[in-house]
CSV table of C-alpha atoms and ligand atoms in Angstrom, one decimal:
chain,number,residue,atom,x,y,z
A,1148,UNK,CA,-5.8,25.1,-9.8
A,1149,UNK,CA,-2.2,24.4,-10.8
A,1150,UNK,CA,-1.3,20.4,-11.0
A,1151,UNK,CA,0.1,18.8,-7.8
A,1152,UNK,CA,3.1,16.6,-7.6
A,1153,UNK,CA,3.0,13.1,-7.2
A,1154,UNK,CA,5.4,10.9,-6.0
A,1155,UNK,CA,4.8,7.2,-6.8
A,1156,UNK,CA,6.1,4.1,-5.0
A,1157,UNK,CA,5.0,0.8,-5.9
A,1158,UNK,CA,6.6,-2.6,-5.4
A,1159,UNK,CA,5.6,-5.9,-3.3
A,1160,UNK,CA,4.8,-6.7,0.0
A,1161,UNK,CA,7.3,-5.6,3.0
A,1162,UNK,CA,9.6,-3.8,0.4
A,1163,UNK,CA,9.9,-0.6,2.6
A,1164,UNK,CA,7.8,1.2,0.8
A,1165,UNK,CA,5.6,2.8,4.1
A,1166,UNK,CA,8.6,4.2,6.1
A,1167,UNK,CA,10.8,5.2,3.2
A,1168,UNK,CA,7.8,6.9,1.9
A,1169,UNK,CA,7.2,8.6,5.3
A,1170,UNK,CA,10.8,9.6,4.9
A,1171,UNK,CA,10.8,11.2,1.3
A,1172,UNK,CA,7.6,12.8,1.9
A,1173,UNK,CA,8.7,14.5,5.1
A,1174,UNK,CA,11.6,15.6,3.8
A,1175,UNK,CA,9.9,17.2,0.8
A,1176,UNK,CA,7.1,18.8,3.5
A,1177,UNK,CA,4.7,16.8,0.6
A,1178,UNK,CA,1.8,14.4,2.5
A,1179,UNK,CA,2.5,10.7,2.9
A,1180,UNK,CA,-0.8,8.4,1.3
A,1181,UNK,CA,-0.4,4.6,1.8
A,1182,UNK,CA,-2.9,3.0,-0.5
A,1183,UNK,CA,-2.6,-0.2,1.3
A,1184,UNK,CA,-4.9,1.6,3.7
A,1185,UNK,CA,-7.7,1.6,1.8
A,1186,UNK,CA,-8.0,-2.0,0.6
A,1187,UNK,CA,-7.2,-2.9,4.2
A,1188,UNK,CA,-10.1,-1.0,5.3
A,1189,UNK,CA,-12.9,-2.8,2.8
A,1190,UNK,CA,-11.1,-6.0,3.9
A,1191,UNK,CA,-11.7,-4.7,7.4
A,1192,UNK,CA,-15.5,-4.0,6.9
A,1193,UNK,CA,-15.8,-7.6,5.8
A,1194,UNK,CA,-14.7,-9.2,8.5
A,1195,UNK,CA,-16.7,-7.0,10.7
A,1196,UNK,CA,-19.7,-7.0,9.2
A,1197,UNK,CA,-19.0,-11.6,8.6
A,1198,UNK,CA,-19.7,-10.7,4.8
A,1199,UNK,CA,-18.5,-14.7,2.8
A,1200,UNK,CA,-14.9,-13.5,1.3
A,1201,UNK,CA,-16.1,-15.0,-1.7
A,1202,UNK,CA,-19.6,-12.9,-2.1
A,1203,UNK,CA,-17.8,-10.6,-4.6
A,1204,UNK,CA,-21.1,-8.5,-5.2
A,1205,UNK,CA,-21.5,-7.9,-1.3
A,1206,UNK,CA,-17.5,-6.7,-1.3
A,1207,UNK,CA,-17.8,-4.3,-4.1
A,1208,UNK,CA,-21.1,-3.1,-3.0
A,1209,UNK,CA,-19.4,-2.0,0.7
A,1210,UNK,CA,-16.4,-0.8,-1.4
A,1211,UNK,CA,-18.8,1.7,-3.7
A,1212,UNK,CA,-20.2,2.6,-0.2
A,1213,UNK,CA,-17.7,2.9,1.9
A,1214,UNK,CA,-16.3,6.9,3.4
A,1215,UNK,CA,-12.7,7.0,4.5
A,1216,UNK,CA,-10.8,10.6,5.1
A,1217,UNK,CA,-7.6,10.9,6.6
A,1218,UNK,CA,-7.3,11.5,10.2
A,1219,UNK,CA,-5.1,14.6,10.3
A,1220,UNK,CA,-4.7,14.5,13.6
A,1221,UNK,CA,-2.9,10.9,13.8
A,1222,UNK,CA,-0.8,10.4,10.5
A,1223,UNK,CA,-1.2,6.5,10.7
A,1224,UNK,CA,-5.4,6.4,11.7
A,1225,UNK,CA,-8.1,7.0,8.4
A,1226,UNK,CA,-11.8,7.0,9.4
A,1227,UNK,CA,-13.6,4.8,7.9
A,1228,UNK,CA,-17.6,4.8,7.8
A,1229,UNK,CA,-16.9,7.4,10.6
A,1230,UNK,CA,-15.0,5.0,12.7
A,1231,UNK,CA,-11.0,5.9,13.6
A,1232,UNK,CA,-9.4,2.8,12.9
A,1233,UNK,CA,-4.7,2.3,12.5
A,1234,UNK,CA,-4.2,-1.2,14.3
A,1235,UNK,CA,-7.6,-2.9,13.4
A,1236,UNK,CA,-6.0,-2.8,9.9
A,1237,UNK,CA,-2.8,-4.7,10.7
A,1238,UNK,CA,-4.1,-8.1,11.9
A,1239,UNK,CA,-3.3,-11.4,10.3
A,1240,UNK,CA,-7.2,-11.3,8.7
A,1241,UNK,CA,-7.7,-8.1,7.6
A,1242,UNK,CA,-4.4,-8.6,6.0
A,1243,UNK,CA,-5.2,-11.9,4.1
A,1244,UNK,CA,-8.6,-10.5,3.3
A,1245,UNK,CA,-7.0,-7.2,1.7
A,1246,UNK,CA,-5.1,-8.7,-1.1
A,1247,UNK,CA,-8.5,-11.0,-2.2
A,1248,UNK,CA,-10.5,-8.0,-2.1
A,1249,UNK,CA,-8.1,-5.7,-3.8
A,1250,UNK,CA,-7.8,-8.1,-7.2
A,1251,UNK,CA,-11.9,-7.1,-7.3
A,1252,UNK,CA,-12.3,-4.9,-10.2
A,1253,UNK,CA,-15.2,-3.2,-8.5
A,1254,UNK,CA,-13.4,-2.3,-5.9
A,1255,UNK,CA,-10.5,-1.3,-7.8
A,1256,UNK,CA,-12.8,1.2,-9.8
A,1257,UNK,CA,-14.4,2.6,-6.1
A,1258,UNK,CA,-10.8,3.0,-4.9
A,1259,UNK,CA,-9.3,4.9,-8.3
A,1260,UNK,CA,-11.7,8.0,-7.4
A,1261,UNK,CA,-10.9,7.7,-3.8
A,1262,UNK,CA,-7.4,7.9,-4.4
A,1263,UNK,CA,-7.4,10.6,-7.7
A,1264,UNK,CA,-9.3,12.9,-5.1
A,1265,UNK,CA,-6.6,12.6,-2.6
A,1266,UNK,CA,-3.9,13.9,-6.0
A,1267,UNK,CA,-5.9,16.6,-6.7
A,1268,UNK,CA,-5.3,18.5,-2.7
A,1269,UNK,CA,-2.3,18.3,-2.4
A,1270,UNK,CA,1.5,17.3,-3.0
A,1271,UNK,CA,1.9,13.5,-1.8
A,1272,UNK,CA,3.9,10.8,-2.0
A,1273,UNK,CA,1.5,7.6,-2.8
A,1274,UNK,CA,2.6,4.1,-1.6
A,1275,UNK,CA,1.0,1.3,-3.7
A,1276,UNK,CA,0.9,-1.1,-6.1
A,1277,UNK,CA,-0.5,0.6,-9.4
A,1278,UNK,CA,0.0,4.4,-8.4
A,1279,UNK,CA,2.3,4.8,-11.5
A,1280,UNK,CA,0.8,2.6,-13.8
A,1281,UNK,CA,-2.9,3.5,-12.8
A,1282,UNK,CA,-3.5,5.6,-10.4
A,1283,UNK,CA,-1.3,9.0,-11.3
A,1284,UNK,CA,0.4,7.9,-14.9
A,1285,UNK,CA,1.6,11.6,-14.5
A,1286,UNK,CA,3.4,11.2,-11.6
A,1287,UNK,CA,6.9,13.7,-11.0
A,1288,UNK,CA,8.5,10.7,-10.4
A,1289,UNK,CA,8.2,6.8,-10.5
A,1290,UNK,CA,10.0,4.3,-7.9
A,1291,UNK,CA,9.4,0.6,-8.0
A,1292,UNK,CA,10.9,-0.4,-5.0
A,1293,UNK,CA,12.0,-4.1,-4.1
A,1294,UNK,CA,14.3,-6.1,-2.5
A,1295,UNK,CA,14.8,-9.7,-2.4
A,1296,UNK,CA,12.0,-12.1,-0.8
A,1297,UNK,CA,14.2,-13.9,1.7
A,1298,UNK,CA,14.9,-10.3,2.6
A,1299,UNK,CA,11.2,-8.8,2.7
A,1300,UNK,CA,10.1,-12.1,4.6
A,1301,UNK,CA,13.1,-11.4,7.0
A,1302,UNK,CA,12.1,-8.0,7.8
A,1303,UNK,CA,8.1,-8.9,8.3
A,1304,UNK,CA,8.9,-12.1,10.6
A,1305,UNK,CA,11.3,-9.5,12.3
A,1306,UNK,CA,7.9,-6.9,12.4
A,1307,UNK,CA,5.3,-9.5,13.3
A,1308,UNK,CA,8.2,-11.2,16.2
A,1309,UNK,CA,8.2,-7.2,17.6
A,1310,UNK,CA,4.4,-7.3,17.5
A,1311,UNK,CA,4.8,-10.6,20.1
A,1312,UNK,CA,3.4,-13.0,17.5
A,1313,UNK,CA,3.9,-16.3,17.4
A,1314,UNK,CA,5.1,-17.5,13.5
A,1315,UNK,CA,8.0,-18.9,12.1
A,1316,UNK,CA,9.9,-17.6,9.6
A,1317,UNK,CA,8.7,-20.4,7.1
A,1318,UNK,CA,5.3,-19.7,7.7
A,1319,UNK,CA,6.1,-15.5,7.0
A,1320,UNK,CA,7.9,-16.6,4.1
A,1321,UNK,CA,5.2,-18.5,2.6
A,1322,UNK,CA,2.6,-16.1,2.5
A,1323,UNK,CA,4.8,-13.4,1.3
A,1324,UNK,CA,5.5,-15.7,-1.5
A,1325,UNK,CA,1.6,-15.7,-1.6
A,1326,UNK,CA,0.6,-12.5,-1.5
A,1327,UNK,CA,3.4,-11.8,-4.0
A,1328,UNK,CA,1.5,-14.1,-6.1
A,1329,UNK,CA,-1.7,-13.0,-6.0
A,1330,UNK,CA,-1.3,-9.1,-6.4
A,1331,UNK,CA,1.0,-10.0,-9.6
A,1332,UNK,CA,-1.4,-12.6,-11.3
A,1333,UNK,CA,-4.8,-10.8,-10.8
A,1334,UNK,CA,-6.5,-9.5,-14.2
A,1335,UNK,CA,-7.4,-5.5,-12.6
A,1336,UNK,CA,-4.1,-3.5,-11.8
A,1337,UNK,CA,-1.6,-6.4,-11.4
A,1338,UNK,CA,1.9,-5.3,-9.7
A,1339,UNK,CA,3.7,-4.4,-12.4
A,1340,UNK,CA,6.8,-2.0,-12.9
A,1341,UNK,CA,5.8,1.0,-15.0
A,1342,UNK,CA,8.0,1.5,-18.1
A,1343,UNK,CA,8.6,4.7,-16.7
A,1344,UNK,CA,9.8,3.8,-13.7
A,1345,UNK,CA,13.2,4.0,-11.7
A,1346,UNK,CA,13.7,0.2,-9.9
A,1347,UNK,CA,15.9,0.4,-6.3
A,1348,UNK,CA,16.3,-3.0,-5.2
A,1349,UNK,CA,16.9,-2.4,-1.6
A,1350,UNK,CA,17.9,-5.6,-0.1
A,1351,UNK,CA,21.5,-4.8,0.6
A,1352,UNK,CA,20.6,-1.0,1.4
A,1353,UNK,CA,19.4,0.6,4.6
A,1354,UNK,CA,16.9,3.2,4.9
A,1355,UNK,CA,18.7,6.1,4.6
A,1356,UNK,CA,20.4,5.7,1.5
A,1357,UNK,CA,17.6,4.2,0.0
A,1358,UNK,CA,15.4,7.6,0.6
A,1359,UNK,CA,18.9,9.7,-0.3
A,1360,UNK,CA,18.9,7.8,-3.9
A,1361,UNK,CA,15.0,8.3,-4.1
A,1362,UNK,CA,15.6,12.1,-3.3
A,1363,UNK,CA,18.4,12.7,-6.0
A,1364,UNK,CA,16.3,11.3,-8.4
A,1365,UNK,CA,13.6,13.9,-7.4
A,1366,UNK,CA,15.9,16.5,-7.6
A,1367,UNK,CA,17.3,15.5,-11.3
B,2184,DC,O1,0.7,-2.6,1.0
B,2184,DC,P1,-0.3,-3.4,1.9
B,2184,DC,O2,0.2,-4.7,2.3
B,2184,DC,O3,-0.9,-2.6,3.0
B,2184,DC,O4,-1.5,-3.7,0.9
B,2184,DC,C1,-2.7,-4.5,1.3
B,2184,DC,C2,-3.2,-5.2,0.1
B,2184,DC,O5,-3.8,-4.3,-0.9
B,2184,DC,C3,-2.1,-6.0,-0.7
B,2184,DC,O6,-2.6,-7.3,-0.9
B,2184,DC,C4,-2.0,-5.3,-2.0
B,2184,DC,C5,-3.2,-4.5,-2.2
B,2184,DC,N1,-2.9,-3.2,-2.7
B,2184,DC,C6,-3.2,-3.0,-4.1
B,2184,DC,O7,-3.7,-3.9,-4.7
B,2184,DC,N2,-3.0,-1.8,-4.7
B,2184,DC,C7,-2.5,-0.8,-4.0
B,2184,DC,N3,-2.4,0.4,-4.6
B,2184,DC,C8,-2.2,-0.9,-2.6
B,2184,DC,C9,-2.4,-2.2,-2.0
């Protein structure tokens, strides 16, 4: 089976990583994996199933269990435990419950094979948080991508005010601080930029240049 290429984008919350991976990967014809997916979805099996976010055994144990496949007929849905879920995983909870379950270590190990499977098919561009440090040290190419966190708590109030919710910018900006903190400081996998890695700090850039740069470093 000859190797498949990985492209790996890590970098905090709201940083662009989703879209401008969408981008990159369409315009390579390579498939697009968001790893936030998959912590969202254990977070969402917690809340559903009313499991105590602090029962860490319970967490891992539904994280060692738990079946998710790609929904190839909707690029943004994954099934998970058989159910079709894209928007259940966007919510204010599942959200805040992703980032505590992701600093589990158990469920960091049940997600590594998850995600290693997913390299070994095909040529994709993984969205994450360790996919160059962790996940796919082998990776074609390494982008940490960030911008500043007045900007990436700009563009999520911006989201979440589309979405008709009601928050103020302070509050957005807060928990981004937040979340920042907690994927950074946890023991398993912290957010960290790979030695190997190019950084693009994206505040002052749009979209499109920041996939062009991406794209001439993929062609280097
Ligand atoms: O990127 P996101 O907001 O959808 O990620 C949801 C949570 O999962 C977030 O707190 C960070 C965590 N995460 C992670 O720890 N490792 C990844 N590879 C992807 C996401």
């Amino acid at each position: 089976m000859t190797k498949k290429n990985v492209i790996a984008i890590d970098g905090p919350v709201a940083a662009g990583k989703s879209i401008i991976g969408q981008y990159v990967a369409t315009r390579l014809g390579f498939r697009y994996f968001d790893t936030g997916v998959i912590y969202r979805s254990v977070a969402w099996i917690v809340h559903r199933q009313n499991i105590d976010e602090s029962d860490k055994l319970q967490i891992e144990l539904v994280a060692a269990q738990m079946s998710l496949d790609l929904d190839t007929s909707n690029t943004n849905a994954v099934i998970v435990n058989g159910v079709i879920v894209s928007d259940e995983l966007k919510t204010q909870e599942v959200t805040r419950l992703s980032s505590i379950v992701a600093a589990l270590p158990g469920v960091r190990n049940s997600m590594t094979s998850l995600q290693r499977n997913i390299i070994d098919r095909e040529d994709v561009v993984m969205v994450g948080r360790d996919i160059g440090s962790i996940i796919a040290p082998d990776a074609v190419l390494k982008i940490y991508l960030t911008a500043s966190v007045e900007s990436r708590a700009r563009r999520r109030f911006g989201d979440l005010s589309d979405q008709g919710l009601d928050i103020s910018f302070s509050q957005v900006l807060q928990e981004t601080i937040s979340r920042d903190e907690r994927d950074s400081s946890r023991t398993d996998s912290p957010l960290v930029i790979p030695h190997d890695a190019i950084s693009i700090d994206n505040s002052e850039m749009t979209i499109e240049e920041t996939v062009d740069v991406i794209l001439e470093h993929y062609r280097i």
